[in-house]
Amino acid sequence: MSEDVDRPSPELSAAQRSLLEKRIQEARRIASSSPPRIRRRADLAAPVPLSSAQQRLWVLDQLVPGNRAYNLTRTLRVEGPLSDEALRRSVEEVVARHESLRTTFANREGQPVQIVAEKPTVPFSVVSLEHLPEAQRMPRALERALEDAEDLFDLSTGPLLRATLMRLAPELHVLQVTAHHIAADGWSMEVFFREVSILYDAFSSGEVRPLEPLDVQYPDFCIWQREFLESPAAAAQIAKWAEHLRGVGSLDLPTDRARPTVPTLRGAYHTRLFSKRRLDALAAVSRERGATLFMTLLAAFNVFLQRHTGQDDLSVAAPIAGRNLPELENLIGFFANTIVLRSDLSGDPTFREVLARVREAALESYTHQDVPLEKIVETLRPERSLAVNPIAQVLGVLQNVPLAPLRLKRAKVTPLESWTRTSRFDLELHATETADGLACTLVGSSDLFEEKSLERMLARFETLTDSIVRTPDLRISELDLLPETERAEIVSDWNPPSRDFASGRPIYEFLEDRADRSPDSVAAEFEDRRLSYAELNRKANQLASHLRALGAGPGVLVGVCLDRSLEMVIALIAVLKSGGAYVPLDPEYPAERLAFMLADAQTPVLVTASKFRSLFPEQSHVRVCSIDADAETIGARDSGNPTRLVSSEDPAYVIYTSGSTGKPKGVVVTHRNIDRLFTATEPWFHFDERDVWTLFHSYAFDFSVWELWGALRYGGRLVIVPGSVARSPEAFRALLVRSGTTVLNQTPSALRQLIAQDEISTDPLALRFVILGGEALDPGMLRPWFDRHGDEAPRIVNMYGITETTVHVTYRVIAREDLRQPAVSAIGRPIPDLQVYILDDRLRL
């Protein structure tokens, strides 16, 4: 497959004329500094070095022997009279004619060489399917064609081309031809079928062989290429590419599965026909900007990638024919090269601006297409890994010239779909111009994507192209991406508008209700101390009254700097009851971070203890409540529930982000959004007063919001984990057993340590749920846990969210099968068992 500028139509576009002028200038320069034209080698029996492209495939074959990802295949339906023998002789003659199809590869003293056999060996099989019921013949033929297409080649023994002719009826056949890419390319397959057509007509008519001998062969090109790569012209092109691609990064596509260390190169695909109207509209946009259709599709593909990754520096690989010398026109061999088209989408440009950038980059790249990509990679020396393609991880192809069909005398030949289940890139977009429109196929690595995801993404690409042709002057962030069906799924199916997520009450009122109904039930415990709901509510009321006297109230941010204790829990509740919003200031934080947070939040009131006063230099605008020093005053305050001063829309807390991507920022979250977190998840968990929760995390980490209010909202018991216990897996597991904890909240890294301790402990756990968050989860780490506890009791739940979205926004039950197939949600698509709810309808930062 090739881009349209490789084979221009009689009426050249502005882009093609510009490119032709550049290519003529480049050809003149190359001619003055390159080796002489390709010459026939003298010793035809001597081993020949590999071309640069062949060497790459040979090395890959050593790492993954016989990988089917480099099989080229064509499947054809043949209707009418057919001579099996004439077809077999024609295929054999083409193989005899082209040395590349008679080549095998050997390792000589650590270096690969190609050895050309004198006589052709062609596996040409004729298989009859006439014994099957008629309705089963074509499905079986296509199944067999796929099997043949994916069968492995042995590069050391050959042959590297095979053909299978399946007879469905006396005048109905399916022909399957497969070659290894090391011996041929897409252009070569056209040459192959063209020559088979000519020979078949001759053999079936009893004529002599009509083809003229070839002047040079592929091994001659390999020798010439080695000389060319030592020339000044090649050095200049390599330098140009190195300058263009230096610093290029990897594309971070959202995937369904975690990337494996060693890729399988298995692939899945989905095809969609874009209407003729849309094809004509895209062509019109191209003409307006003096661009080719390929450039326009590449620009659209770049926008598609940018919208999925958020990256502005994008590199897309594109295949080119690599046949700039006339003597290569009719040769079969691996001449195709890959160029990398790097595009800059920064600044949220309009699509027209993107197209102009892509056009300029493409025209420049085409003038330096003679150097194999392998040589550029060698020069750049990027960090190499089997898991990721260097330089570019996605491919874009436009096939705008119809493939040369096989023409057989008195028979009608039509191509059948022949996609193999392989992918050499993370994602490949193949577009083909047809009489009915633009046939687009999205191929994806099965290591990363499910076929359903490819279907969704291709539908998005179609929506994007439709938006582009309607409004090319929109900025790329404003172009439509989601089809109406997917938009409705996200808005309505995943987030039913009829569902009432929040009660509209401040979160602390659920505690007050529980204190009235079950005053003696234990609300919280720390070490050997316990507080009932009535006691906890009374103490929080007294402190809230005191804080109001200090100036706390609606919209007022109150700093809280206390260590893990019952007093810390009382203080957080009291701040909310006072009408304020708490700003947690963990005393274990560095002094610089505490000072920054206090100054940034401008808190007029601070709740702390005497031992932490030294962390905060005297500030005249801050009124300090010392829990221990002011205990007598606080104890004399009113213990009744205070009058509600806040609505559900008022802020409840401000938690600061880590600052790992820059300066930390304080995220303001409302009472309504905390309540929404729990009402949205109630159908999944059914928490109640029998649950025992651990407060394991720092109250300055938003996971603590889930732990603290999860326990108190449902009338459960909150077990505050001492810092020393949190750092000891042995002591922590003992606490879980002793307290009868039923709801455990952990980061995956903390759970990993607990799992190791669990393997050597015998005391039973009472857990109903283990809820994970805060980090990416590798399901494989859960294997020892599942082996011991199963996946039902407790249930393992992976939840994820960011500080800006009230702790959690996704939910997924982890089961045993996840050990075999790690899952990561593709953007805008739920993985199995994943529910996505908008827990925050707005953010106030």
PDB file of N, CA and C in Angstrom, residues 145-193:
ATOM      1  N   ALA A 145      -8.426 -20.126   4.091  1.00  0.00           N
ATOM      2  CA  ALA A 145      -7.579 -19.034   3.612  1.00  0.00           C
ATOM      3  C   ALA A 145      -6.900 -18.312   4.770  1.00  0.00           C
ATOM      4  N   LEU A 146      -7.659 -18.085   5.841  1.00  0.00           N
ATOM      5  CA  LEU A 146      -7.073 -17.426   7.003  1.00  0.00           C
ATOM      6  C   LEU A 146      -6.021 -18.320   7.657  1.00  0.00           C
ATOM      7  N   GLU A 147      -6.276 -19.606   7.721  1.00  0.00           N
ATOM      8  CA  GLU A 147      -5.292 -20.538   8.280  1.00  0.00           C
ATOM      9  C   GLU A 147      -4.004 -20.502   7.470  1.00  0.00           C
ATOM     10  N   ASP A 148      -4.140 -20.543   6.134  1.00  0.00           N
ATOM     11  CA  ASP A 148      -2.957 -20.488   5.281  1.00  0.00           C
ATOM     12  C   ASP A 148      -2.236 -19.153   5.425  1.00  0.00           C
ATOM     13  N   ALA A 149      -3.019 -18.070   5.547  1.00  0.00           N
ATOM     14  CA  ALA A 149      -2.419 -16.742   5.673  1.00  0.00           C
ATOM     15  C   ALA A 149      -1.612 -16.608   6.950  1.00  0.00           C
ATOM     16  N   GLU A 150      -2.001 -17.316   7.988  1.00  0.00           N
ATOM     17  CA  GLU A 150      -1.330 -17.184   9.283  1.00  0.00           C
ATOM     18  C   GLU A 150      -0.321 -18.305   9.544  1.00  0.00           C
ATOM     19  N   ASP A 151      -0.207 -19.264   8.632  1.00  0.00           N
ATOM     20  CA  ASP A 151       0.771 -20.325   8.805  1.00  0.00           C
ATOM     21  C   ASP A 151       2.176 -19.726   8.754  1.00  0.00           C
ATOM     22  N   LEU A 152       3.091 -20.280   9.515  1.00  0.00           N
ATOM     23  CA  LEU A 152       4.409 -19.678   9.666  1.00  0.00           C
ATOM     24  C   LEU A 152       5.342 -20.047   8.523  1.00  0.00           C
ATOM     25  N   PHE A 153       6.303 -19.173   8.251  1.00  0.00           N
ATOM     26  CA  PHE A 153       7.382 -19.431   7.304  1.00  0.00           C
ATOM     27  C   PHE A 153       8.671 -19.702   8.072  1.00  0.00           C
ATOM     28  N   ASP A 154       9.515 -20.544   7.520  1.00  0.00           N
ATOM     29  CA  ASP A 154      10.852 -20.777   8.060  1.00  0.00           C
ATOM     30  C   ASP A 154      11.844 -20.106   7.121  1.00  0.00           C
ATOM     31  N   LEU A 155      12.460 -19.006   7.576  1.00  0.00           N
ATOM     32  CA  LEU A 155      13.340 -18.230   6.705  1.00  0.00           C
ATOM     33  C   LEU A 155      14.588 -19.007   6.319  1.00  0.00           C
ATOM     34  N   SER A 156      14.958 -19.994   7.106  1.00  0.00           N
ATOM     35  CA  SER A 156      16.197 -20.723   6.817  1.00  0.00           C
ATOM     36  C   SER A 156      16.006 -21.825   5.786  1.00  0.00           C
ATOM     37  N   THR A 157      14.782 -22.310   5.628  1.00  0.00           N
ATOM     38  CA  THR A 157      14.551 -23.412   4.690  1.00  0.00           C
ATOM     39  C   THR A 157      13.644 -23.031   3.528  1.00  0.00           C
ATOM     40  N   GLY A 158      12.790 -22.004   3.707  1.00  0.00           N
ATOM     41  CA  GLY A 158      11.881 -21.621   2.646  1.00  0.00           C
ATOM     42  C   GLY A 158      10.876 -22.728   2.372  1.00  0.00           C
ATOM     43  N   PRO A 159      10.110 -22.639   1.291  1.00  0.00           N
ATOM     44  CA  PRO A 159       9.987 -21.467   0.422  1.00  0.00           C
ATOM     45  C   PRO A 159       9.224 -20.341   1.118  1.00  0.00           C
ATOM     46  N   LEU A 160       9.339 -19.129   0.543  1.00  0.00           N
ATOM     47  CA  LEU A 160       8.760 -17.950   1.180  1.00  0.00           C
ATOM     48  C   LEU A 160       7.513 -17.457   0.473  1.00  0.00           C
ATOM     49  N   LEU A 161       6.960 -18.301  -0.405  1.00  0.00           N
ATOM     50  CA  LEU A 161       5.669 -18.011  -1.029  1.00  0.00           C
ATOM     51  C   LEU A 161       4.928 -19.327  -1.193  1.00  0.00           C
ATOM     52  N   ARG A 162       3.631 -19.299  -0.947  1.00  0.00           N
ATOM     53  CA  ARG A 162       2.806 -20.486  -1.130  1.00  0.00           C
ATOM     54  C   ARG A 162       1.448 -20.059  -1.680  1.00  0.00           C
ATOM     55  N   ALA A 163       0.787 -21.012  -2.351  1.00  0.00           N
ATOM     56  CA  ALA A 163      -0.528 -20.734  -2.928  1.00  0.00           C
ATOM     57  C   ALA A 163      -1.431 -21.934  -2.699  1.00  0.00           C
ATOM     58  N   THR A 164      -2.693 -21.650  -2.442  1.00  0.00           N
ATOM     59  CA  THR A 164      -3.699 -22.698  -2.267  1.00  0.00           C
ATOM     60  C   THR A 164      -4.906 -22.344  -3.130  1.00  0.00           C
ATOM     61  N   LEU A 165      -5.313 -23.302  -3.958  1.00  0.00           N
ATOM     62  CA  LEU A 165      -6.486 -23.129  -4.796  1.00  0.00           C
ATOM     63  C   LEU A 165      -7.582 -24.046  -4.256  1.00  0.00           C
ATOM     64  N   MET A 166      -8.682 -23.460  -3.817  1.00  0.00           N
ATOM     65  CA  MET A 166      -9.789 -24.232  -3.251  1.00  0.00           C
ATOM     66  C   MET A 166     -10.944 -24.272  -4.239  1.00  0.00           C
ATOM     67  N   ARG A 167     -11.376 -25.485  -4.592  1.00  0.00           N
ATOM     68  CA  ARG A 167     -12.454 -25.651  -5.554  1.00  0.00           C
ATOM     69  C   ARG A 167     -13.773 -25.820  -4.809  1.00  0.00           C
ATOM     70  N   LEU A 168     -14.691 -24.889  -5.028  1.00  0.00           N
ATOM     71  CA  LEU A 168     -16.012 -24.955  -4.411  1.00  0.00           C
ATOM     72  C   LEU A 168     -17.035 -25.567  -5.361  1.00  0.00           C
ATOM     73  N   ALA A 169     -16.780 -25.402  -6.655  1.00  0.00           N
ATOM     74  CA  ALA A 169     -17.638 -25.945  -7.712  1.00  0.00           C
ATOM     75  C   ALA A 169     -16.776 -25.972  -8.968  1.00  0.00           C
ATOM     76  N   PRO A 170     -17.211 -26.664 -10.020  1.00  0.00           N
ATOM     77  CA  PRO A 170     -16.379 -26.738 -11.229  1.00  0.00           C
ATOM     78  C   PRO A 170     -15.933 -25.375 -11.741  1.00  0.00           C
ATOM     79  N   GLU A 171     -16.749 -24.341 -11.580  1.00  0.00           N
ATOM     80  CA  GLU A 171     -16.372 -23.020 -12.068  1.00  0.00           C
ATOM     81  C   GLU A 171     -16.410 -21.970 -10.950  1.00  0.00           C
ATOM     82  N   LEU A 172     -16.098 -22.390  -9.741  1.00  0.00           N
ATOM     83  CA  LEU A 172     -15.987 -21.450  -8.619  1.00  0.00           C
ATOM     84  C   LEU A 172     -14.820 -21.877  -7.735  1.00  0.00           C
ATOM     85  N   HIS A 173     -13.819 -20.990  -7.606  1.00  0.00           N
ATOM     86  CA  HIS A 173     -12.623 -21.286  -6.822  1.00  0.00           C
ATOM     87  C   HIS A 173     -12.289 -20.098  -5.918  1.00  0.00           C
ATOM     88  N   VAL A 174     -11.512 -20.367  -4.884  1.00  0.00           N
ATOM     89  CA  VAL A 174     -10.898 -19.331  -4.053  1.00  0.00           C
ATOM     90  C   VAL A 174      -9.396 -19.566  -4.093  1.00  0.00           C
ATOM     91  N   LEU A 175      -8.657 -18.545  -4.486  1.00  0.00           N
ATOM     92  CA  LEU A 175      -7.192 -18.625  -4.556  1.00  0.00           C
ATOM     93  C   LEU A 175      -6.588 -17.833  -3.416  1.00  0.00           C
ATOM     94  N   GLN A 176      -5.731 -18.477  -2.656  1.00  0.00           N
ATOM     95  CA  GLN A 176      -5.047 -17.831  -1.529  1.00  0.00           C
ATOM     96  C   GLN A 176      -3.549 -17.830  -1.807  1.00  0.00           C
ATOM     97  N   VAL A 177      -2.927 -16.649  -1.817  1.00  0.00           N
ATOM     98  CA  VAL A 177      -1.480 -16.520  -2.030  1.00  0.00           C
ATOM     99  C   VAL A 177      -0.895 -15.775  -0.835  1.00  0.00           C
ATOM    100  N   THR A 178       0.134 -16.354  -0.230  1.00  0.00           N
ATOM    101  CA  THR A 178       0.778 -15.741   0.932  1.00  0.00           C
ATOM    102  C   THR A 178       2.289 -15.742   0.725  1.00  0.00           C
ATOM    103  N   ALA A 179       2.920 -14.623   1.033  1.00  0.00           N
ATOM    104  CA  ALA A 179       4.377 -14.511   0.950  1.00  0.00           C
ATOM    105  C   ALA A 179       4.886 -13.870   2.231  1.00  0.00           C
ATOM    106  N   HIS A 180       6.148 -14.156   2.564  1.00  0.00           N
ATOM    107  CA  HIS A 180       6.749 -13.470   3.713  1.00  0.00           C
ATOM    108  C   HIS A 180       7.263 -12.111   3.263  1.00  0.00           C
ATOM    109  N   HIS A 181       7.099 -11.126   4.128  1.00  0.00           N
ATOM    110  CA  HIS A 181       7.469  -9.748   3.798  1.00  0.00           C
ATOM    111  C   HIS A 181       8.954  -9.614   3.496  1.00  0.00           C
ATOM    112  N   ILE A 182       9.780 -10.493   3.987  1.00  0.00           N
ATOM    113  CA  ILE A 182      11.218 -10.398   3.739  1.00  0.00           C
ATOM    114  C   ILE A 182      11.540 -10.651   2.269  1.00  0.00           C
ATOM    115  N   ALA A 183      10.577 -11.264   1.553  1.00  0.00           N
ATOM    116  CA  ALA A 183      10.786 -11.574   0.135  1.00  0.00           C
ATOM    117  C   ALA A 183       9.961 -10.694  -0.789  1.00  0.00           C
ATOM    118  N   ALA A 184       8.991  -9.978  -0.270  1.00  0.00           N
ATOM    119  CA  ALA A 184       8.093  -9.203  -1.134  1.00  0.00           C
ATOM    120  C   ALA A 184       7.463  -8.076  -0.328  1.00  0.00           C
ATOM    121  N   ASP A 185       6.815  -7.146  -1.045  1.00  0.00           N
ATOM    122  CA  ASP A 185       6.054  -6.081  -0.395  1.00  0.00           C
ATOM    123  C   ASP A 185       4.736  -5.897  -1.145  1.00  0.00           C
ATOM    124  N   GLY A 186       3.965  -4.894  -0.771  1.00  0.00           N
ATOM    125  CA  GLY A 186       2.665  -4.710  -1.401  1.00  0.00           C
ATOM    126  C   GLY A 186       2.760  -4.498  -2.903  1.00  0.00           C
ATOM    127  N   TRP A 187       3.707  -3.693  -3.351  1.00  0.00           N
ATOM    128  CA  TRP A 187       3.922  -3.471  -4.787  1.00  0.00           C
ATOM    129  C   TRP A 187       4.290  -4.792  -5.455  1.00  0.00           C
ATOM    130  N   SER A 188       5.111  -5.593  -4.788  1.00  0.00           N
ATOM    131  CA  SER A 188       5.537  -6.882  -5.346  1.00  0.00           C
ATOM    132  C   SER A 188       4.351  -7.791  -5.623  1.00  0.00           C
ATOM    133  N   MET A 189       3.354  -7.753  -4.754  1.00  0.00           N
ATOM    134  CA  MET A 189       2.188  -8.603  -4.966  1.00  0.00           C
ATOM    135  C   MET A 189       1.452  -8.192  -6.243  1.00  0.00           C
ATOM    136  N   GLU A 190       1.460  -6.886  -6.550  1.00  0.00           N
ATOM    137  CA  GLU A 190       0.875  -6.439  -7.811  1.00  0.00           C
ATOM    138  C   GLU A 190       1.675  -6.969  -8.993  1.00  0.00           C
ATOM    139  N   VAL A 191       3.002  -6.900  -8.892  1.00  0.00           N
ATOM    140  CA  VAL A 191       3.850  -7.438  -9.954  1.00  0.00           C
ATOM    141  C   VAL A 191       3.587  -8.936 -10.119  1.00  0.00           C
ATOM    142  N   PHE A 192       3.475  -9.638  -8.991  1.00  0.00           N
ATOM    143  CA  PHE A 192       3.256 -11.080  -9.028  1.00  0.00           C
ATOM    144  C   PHE A 192       1.984 -11.416  -9.792  1.00  0.00           C
ATOM    145  N   PHE A 193       0.873 -10.785  -9.443  1.00  0.00           N
ATOM    146  CA  PHE A 193      -0.398 -11.122 -10.087  1.00  0.00           C
ATOM    147  C   PHE A 193      -0.436 -10.653 -11.541  1.00  0.00           C
TER     148      PHE A 193
END
